[in-house]
PDB file of C-alpha atoms in Angstrom:
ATOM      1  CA  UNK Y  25      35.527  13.965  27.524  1.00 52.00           C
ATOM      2  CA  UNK Y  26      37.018  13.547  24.260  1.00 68.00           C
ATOM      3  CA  UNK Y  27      40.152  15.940  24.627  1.00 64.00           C
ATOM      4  CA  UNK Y  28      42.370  12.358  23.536  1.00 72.00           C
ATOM      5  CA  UNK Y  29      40.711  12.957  20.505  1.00 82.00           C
ATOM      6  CA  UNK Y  30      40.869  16.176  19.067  1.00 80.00           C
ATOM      7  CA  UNK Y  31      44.476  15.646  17.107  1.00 87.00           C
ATOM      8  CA  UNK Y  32      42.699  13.393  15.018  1.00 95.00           C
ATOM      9  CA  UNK Y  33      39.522  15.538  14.162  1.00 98.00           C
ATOM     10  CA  UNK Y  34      40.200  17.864  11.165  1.00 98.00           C
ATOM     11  CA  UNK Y  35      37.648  20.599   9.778  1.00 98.00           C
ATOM     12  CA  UNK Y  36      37.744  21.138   6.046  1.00 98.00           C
ATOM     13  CA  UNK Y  37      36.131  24.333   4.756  1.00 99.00           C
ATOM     14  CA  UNK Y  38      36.268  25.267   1.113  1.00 98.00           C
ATOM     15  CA  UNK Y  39      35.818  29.362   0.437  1.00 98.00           C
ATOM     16  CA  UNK Y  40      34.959  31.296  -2.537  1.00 98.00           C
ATOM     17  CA  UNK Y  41      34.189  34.746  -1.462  1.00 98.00           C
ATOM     18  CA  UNK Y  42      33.354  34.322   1.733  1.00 98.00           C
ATOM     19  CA  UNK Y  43      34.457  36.967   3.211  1.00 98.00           C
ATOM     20  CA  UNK Y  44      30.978  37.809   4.945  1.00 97.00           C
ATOM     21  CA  UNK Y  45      30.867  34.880   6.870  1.00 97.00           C
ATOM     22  CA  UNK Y  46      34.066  33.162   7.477  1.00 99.00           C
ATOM     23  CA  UNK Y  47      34.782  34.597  10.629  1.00 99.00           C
ATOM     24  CA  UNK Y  48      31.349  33.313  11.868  1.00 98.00           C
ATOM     25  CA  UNK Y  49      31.905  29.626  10.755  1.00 98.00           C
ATOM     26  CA  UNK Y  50      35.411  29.565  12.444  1.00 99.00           C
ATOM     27  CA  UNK Y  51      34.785  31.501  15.358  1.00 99.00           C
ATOM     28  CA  UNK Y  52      31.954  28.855  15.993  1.00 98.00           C
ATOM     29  CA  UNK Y  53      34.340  26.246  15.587  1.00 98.00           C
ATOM     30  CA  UNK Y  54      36.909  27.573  17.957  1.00 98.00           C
ATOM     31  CA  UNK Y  55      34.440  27.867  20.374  1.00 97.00           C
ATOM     32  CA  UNK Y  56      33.191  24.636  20.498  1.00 95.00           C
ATOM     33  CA  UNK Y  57      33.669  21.396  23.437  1.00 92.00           C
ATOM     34  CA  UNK Y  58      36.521  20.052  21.306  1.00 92.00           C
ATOM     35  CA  UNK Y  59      38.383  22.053  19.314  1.00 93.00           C
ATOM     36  CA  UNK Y  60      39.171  20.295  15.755  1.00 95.00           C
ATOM     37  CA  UNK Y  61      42.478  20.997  13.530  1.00 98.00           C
ATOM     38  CA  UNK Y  62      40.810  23.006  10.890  1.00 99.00           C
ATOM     39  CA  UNK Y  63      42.184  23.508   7.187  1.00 99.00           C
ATOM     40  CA  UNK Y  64      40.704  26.420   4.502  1.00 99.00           C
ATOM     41  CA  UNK Y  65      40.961  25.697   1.142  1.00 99.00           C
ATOM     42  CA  UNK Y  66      40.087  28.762  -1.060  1.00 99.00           C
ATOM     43  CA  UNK Y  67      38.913  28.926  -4.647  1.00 98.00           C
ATOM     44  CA  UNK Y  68      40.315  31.702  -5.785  1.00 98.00           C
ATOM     45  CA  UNK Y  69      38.271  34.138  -3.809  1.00 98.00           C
ATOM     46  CA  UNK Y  70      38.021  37.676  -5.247  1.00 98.00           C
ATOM     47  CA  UNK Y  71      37.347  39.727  -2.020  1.00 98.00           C
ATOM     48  CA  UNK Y  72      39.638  39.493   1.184  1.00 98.00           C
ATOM     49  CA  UNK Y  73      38.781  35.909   2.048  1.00 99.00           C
ATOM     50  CA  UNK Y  74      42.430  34.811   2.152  1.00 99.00           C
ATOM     51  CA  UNK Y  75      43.680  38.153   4.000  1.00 98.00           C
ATOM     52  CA  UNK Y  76      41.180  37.105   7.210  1.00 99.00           C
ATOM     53  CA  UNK Y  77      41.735  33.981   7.370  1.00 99.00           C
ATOM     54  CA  UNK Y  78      45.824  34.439   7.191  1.00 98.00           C
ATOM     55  CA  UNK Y  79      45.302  37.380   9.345  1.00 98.00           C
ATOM     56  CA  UNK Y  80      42.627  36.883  12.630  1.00 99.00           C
ATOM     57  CA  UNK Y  81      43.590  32.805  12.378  1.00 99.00           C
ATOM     58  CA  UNK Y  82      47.054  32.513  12.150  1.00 98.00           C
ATOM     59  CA  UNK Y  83      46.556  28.597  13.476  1.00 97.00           C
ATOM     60  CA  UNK Y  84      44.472  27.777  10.238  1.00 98.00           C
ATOM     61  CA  UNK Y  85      45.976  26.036   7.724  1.00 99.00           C
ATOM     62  CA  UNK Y  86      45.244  27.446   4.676  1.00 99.00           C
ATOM     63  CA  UNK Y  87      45.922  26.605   0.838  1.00 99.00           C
ATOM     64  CA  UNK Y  88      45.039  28.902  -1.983  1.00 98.00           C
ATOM     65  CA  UNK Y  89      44.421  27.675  -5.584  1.00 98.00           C
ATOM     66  CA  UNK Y  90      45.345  29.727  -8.227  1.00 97.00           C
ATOM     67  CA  UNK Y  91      42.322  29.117 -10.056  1.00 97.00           C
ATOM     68  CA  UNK Y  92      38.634  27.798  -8.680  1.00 97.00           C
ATOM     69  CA  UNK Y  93      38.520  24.178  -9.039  1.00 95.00           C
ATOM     70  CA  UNK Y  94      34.917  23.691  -7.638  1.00 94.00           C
ATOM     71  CA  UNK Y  95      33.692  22.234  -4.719  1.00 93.00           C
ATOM     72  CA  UNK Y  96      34.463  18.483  -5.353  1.00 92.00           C
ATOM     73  CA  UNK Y  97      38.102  18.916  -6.523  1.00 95.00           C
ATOM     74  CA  UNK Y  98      38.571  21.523  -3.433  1.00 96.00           C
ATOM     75  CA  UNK Y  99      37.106  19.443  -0.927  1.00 95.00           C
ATOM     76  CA  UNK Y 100      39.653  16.736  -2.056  1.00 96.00           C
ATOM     77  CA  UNK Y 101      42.620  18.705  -1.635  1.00 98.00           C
ATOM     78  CA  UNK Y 102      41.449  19.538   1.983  1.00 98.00           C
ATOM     79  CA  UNK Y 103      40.371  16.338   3.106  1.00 96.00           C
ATOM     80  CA  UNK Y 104      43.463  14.413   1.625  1.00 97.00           C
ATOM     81  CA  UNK Y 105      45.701  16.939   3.737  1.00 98.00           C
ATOM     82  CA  UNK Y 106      43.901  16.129   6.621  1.00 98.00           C
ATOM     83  CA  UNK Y 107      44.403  12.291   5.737  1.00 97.00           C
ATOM     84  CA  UNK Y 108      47.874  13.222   5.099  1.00 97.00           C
ATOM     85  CA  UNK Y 109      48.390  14.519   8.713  1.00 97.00           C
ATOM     86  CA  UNK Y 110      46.500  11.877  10.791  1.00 96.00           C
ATOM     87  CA  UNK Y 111      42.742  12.933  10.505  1.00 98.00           C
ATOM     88  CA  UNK Y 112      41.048   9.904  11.542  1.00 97.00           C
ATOM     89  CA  UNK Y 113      37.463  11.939  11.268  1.00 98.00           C
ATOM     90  CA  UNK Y 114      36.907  14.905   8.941  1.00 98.00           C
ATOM     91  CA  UNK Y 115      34.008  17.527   9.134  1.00 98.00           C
ATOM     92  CA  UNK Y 116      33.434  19.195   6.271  1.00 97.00           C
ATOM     93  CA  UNK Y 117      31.788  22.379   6.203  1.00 97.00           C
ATOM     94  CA  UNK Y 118      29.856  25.109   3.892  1.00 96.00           C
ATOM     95  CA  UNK Y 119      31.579  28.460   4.394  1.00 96.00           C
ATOM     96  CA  UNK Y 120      28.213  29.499   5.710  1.00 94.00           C
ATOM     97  CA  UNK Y 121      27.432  27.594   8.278  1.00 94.00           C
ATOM     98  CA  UNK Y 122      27.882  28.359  12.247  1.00 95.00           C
ATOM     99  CA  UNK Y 123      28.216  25.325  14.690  1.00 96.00           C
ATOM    100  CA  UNK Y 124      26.310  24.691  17.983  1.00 94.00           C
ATOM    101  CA  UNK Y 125      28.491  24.408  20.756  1.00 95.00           C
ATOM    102  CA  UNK Y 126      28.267  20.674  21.267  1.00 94.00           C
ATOM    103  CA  UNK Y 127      27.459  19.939  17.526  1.00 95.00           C
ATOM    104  CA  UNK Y 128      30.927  18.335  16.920  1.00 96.00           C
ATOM    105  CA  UNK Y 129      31.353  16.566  20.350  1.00 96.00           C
ATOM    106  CA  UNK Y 130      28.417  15.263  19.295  1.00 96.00           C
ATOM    107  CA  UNK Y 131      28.722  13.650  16.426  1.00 97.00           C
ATOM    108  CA  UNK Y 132      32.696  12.295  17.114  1.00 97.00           C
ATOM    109  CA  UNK Y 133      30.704  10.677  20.236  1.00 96.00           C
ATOM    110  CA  UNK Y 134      28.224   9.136  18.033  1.00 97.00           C
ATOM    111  CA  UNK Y 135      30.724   8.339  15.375  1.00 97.00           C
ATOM    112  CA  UNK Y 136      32.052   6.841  18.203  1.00 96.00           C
ATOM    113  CA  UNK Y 137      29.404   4.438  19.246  1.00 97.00           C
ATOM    114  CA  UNK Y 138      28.303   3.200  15.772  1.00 97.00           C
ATOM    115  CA  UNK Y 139      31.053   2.232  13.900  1.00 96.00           C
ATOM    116  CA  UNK Y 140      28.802   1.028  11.193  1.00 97.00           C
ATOM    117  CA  UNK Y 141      27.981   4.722  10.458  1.00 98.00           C
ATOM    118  CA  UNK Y 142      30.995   5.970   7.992  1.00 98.00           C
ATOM    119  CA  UNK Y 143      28.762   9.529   7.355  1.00 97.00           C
ATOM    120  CA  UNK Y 144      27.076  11.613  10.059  1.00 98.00           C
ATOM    121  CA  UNK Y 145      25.237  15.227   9.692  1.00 95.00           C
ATOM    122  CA  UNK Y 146      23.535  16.685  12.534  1.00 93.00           C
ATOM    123  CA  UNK Y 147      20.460  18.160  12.361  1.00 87.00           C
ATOM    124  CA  UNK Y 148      20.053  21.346  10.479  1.00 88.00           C
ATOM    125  CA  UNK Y 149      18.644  24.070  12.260  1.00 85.00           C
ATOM    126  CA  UNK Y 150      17.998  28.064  11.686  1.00 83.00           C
ATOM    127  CA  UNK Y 151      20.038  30.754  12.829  1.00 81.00           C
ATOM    128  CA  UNK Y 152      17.666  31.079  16.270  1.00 77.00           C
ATOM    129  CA  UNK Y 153      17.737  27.969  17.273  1.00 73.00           C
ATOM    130  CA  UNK Y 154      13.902  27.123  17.468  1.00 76.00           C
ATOM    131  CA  UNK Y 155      12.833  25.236  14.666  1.00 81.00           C
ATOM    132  CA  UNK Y 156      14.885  22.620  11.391  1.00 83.00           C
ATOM    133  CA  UNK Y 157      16.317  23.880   8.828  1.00 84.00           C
ATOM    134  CA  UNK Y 158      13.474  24.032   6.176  1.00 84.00           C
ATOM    135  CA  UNK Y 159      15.351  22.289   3.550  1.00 81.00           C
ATOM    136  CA  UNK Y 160      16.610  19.301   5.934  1.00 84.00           C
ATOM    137  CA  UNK Y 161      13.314  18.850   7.246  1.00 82.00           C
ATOM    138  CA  UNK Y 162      12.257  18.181   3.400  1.00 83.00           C
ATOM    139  CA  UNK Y 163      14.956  15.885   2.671  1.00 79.00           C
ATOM    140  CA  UNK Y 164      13.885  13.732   5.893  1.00 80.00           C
ATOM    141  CA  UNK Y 165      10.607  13.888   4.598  1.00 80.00           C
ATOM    142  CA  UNK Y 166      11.733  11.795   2.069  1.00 82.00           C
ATOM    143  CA  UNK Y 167      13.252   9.156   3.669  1.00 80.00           C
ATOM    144  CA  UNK Y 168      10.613   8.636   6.860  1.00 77.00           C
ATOM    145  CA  UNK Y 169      13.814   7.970   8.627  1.00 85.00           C
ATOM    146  CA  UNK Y 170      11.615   5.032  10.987  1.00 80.00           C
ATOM    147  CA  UNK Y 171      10.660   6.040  14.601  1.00 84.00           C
ATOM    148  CA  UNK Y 172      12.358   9.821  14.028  1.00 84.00           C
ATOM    149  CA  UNK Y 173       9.380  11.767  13.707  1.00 78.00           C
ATOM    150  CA  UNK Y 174       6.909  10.613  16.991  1.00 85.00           C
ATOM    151  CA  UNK Y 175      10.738  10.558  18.679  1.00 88.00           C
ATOM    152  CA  UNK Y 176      11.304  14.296  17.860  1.00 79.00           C
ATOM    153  CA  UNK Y 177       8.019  15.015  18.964  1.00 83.00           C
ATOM    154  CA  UNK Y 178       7.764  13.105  22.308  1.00 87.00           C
ATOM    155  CA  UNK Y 179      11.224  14.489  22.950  1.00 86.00           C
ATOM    156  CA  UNK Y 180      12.881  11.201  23.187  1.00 90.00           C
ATOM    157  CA  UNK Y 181      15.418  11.454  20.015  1.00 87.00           C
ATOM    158  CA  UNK Y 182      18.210   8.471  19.802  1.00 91.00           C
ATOM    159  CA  UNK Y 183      22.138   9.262  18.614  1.00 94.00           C
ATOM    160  CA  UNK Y 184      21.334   8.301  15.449  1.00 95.00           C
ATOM    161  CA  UNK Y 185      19.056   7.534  12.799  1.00 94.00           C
ATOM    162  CA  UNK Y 186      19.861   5.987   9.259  1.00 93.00           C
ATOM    163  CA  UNK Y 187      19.231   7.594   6.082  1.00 91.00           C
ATOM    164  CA  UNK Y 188      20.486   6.753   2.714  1.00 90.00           C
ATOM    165  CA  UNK Y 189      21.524  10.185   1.931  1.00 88.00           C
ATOM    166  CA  UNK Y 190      21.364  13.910   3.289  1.00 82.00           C
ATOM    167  CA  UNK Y 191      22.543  17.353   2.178  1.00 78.00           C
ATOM    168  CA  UNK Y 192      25.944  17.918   3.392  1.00 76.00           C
ATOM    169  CA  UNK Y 193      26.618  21.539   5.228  1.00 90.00           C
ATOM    170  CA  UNK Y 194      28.187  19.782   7.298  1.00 95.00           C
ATOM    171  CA  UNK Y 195      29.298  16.281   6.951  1.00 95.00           C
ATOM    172  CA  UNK Y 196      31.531  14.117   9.273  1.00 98.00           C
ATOM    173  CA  UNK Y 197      33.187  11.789   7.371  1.00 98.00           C
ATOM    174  CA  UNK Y 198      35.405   8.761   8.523  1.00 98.00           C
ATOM    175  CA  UNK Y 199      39.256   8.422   7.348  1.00 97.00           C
ATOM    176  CA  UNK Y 200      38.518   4.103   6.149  1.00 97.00           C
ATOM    177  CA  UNK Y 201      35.315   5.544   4.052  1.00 97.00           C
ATOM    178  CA  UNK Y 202      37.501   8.340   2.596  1.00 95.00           C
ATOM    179  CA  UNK Y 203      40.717   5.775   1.480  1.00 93.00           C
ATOM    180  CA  UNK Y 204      38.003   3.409   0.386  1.00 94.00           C
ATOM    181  CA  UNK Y 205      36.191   5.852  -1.686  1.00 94.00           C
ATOM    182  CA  UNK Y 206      38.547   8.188  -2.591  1.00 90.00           C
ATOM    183  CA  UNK Y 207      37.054  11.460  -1.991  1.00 90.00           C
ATOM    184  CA  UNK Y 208      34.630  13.257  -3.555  1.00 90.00           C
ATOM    185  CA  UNK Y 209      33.839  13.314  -7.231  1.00 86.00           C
ATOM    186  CA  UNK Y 210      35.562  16.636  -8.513  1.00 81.00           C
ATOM    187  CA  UNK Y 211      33.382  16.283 -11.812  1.00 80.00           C
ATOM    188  CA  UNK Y 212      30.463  17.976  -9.004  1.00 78.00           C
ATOM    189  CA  UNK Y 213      31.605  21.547  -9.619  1.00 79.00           C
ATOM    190  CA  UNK Y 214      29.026  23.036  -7.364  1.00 77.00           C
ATOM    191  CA  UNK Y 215      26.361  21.310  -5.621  1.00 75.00           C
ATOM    192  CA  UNK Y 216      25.181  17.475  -5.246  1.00 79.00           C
ATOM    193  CA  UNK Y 217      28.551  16.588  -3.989  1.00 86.00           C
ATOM    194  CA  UNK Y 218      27.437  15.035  -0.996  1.00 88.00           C
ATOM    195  CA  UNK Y 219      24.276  12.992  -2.546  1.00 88.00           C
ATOM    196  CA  UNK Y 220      26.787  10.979  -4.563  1.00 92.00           C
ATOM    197  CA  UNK Y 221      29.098  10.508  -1.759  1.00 93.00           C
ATOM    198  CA  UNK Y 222      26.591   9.109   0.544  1.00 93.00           C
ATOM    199  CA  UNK Y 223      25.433   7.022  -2.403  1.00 93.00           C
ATOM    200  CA  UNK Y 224      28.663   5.397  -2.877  1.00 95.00           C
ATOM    201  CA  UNK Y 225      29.128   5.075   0.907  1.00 96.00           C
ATOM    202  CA  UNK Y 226      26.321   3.012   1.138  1.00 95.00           C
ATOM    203  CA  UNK Y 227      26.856   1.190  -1.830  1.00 96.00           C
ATOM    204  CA  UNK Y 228      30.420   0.499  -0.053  1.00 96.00           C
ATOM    205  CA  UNK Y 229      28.396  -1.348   2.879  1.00 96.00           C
ATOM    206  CA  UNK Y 230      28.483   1.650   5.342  1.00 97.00           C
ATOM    207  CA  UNK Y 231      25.630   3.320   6.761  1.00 97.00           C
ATOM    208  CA  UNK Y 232      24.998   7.095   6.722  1.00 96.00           C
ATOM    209  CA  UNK Y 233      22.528   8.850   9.473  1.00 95.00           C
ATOM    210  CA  UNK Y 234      22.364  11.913  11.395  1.00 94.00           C
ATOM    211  CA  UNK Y 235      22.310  13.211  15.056  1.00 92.00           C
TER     212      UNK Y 235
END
């Protein structure tokens, strides 16, 4: 059980007009085996982003920017309130994503038992359930992540497997690699955010993986 834990697990989500699918991302969050702090940072959203969140959420945190500062820069101002307020692990997550039930017990546990790992991203799957996310089972293709492939297919997958970078819908990031690195680079206005970051993890002598 990791109920002792869940203070110190923070979910950062930056909006811009997500209005469509909010409520799915943070209804699958609430409904997960341990229930994360969660923080919304929105980038100046145009449609009634802000009013649902403030409104079917009222435990959210939620900070509004006057203007959008893109993904890097928003991410930052999420993650560093989370620092700010004890986060020892932070998941950050696209606006558009909806969580498996055990997807975040999952990775603290495995964050858990590999403290060499200072990034973790699950597995990317579709909506249904049956099959990877097209676009992460490209980027593992390549890496040829060692032993992954005949383990996936002889159903006999381990926690974790090390990669030197993946895309980041959803990223679990550790509070040392954070104060080490110091965030994100806001200069990444929208998209390759998360290749740097795992970049400079690595450089930084951590390892990033998935589960």
């Amino acid at each position: 059980m990791l109920n002792h834990i869940e203070k110190s697990v923070w979910a950062a989500i930056v909006t811009y007009n997500s209005s469509s699918w909010i409520q799915r991302l943070i209804d699958s969050i609430l409904a997960s085996s341990i229930i994360p702090n969660i923080i919304v940072v929105d980038n100046a959203s145009q449609d009634n982003t802000v009013e649902i969140v403030t409104t079917v959420y009222p435990e959210v945190k939620l900070i509004q920017c006057s203007e959008n500062k893109g993904f890097g820069q928003a991410c930052n101002i999420a993650m560093k309130y989370a620092l700010e307020a004890g986060a020892e692990y932070i998941v950050q997550l696209n606006d558009d994503v909806k969580l498996a039930p055990s997807a975040l017990s999952n990775l603290i546990n495995a964050a858990l038992n590999n403290p060499k790992f200072g990034i973790l991203v699950p597995v990317n799957i579709t909506d249904d359930g049956n099959e990877m996310d097209s676009l992460f089972a490209k980027e593992l293709d390549k890496y040829h992540p060692p032993g992954f492939l005949s383990d996936y297919v002889l159903g006999r997958v381990k926690e974790v497997y090390e990669v030197p970078v993946l895309p980041g819908a959803v990223l679990l990031v550790k509070q040392e690699v954070l104060e080490t690195l110091g965030g994100f680079d806001p200069l990444f206005f929208v998209g390759g955010v998360e290749y740097d970051f795992c970049l400079r993890t690595v450089i930084s002598d951590w390892k990033v993986g998935f589960v």
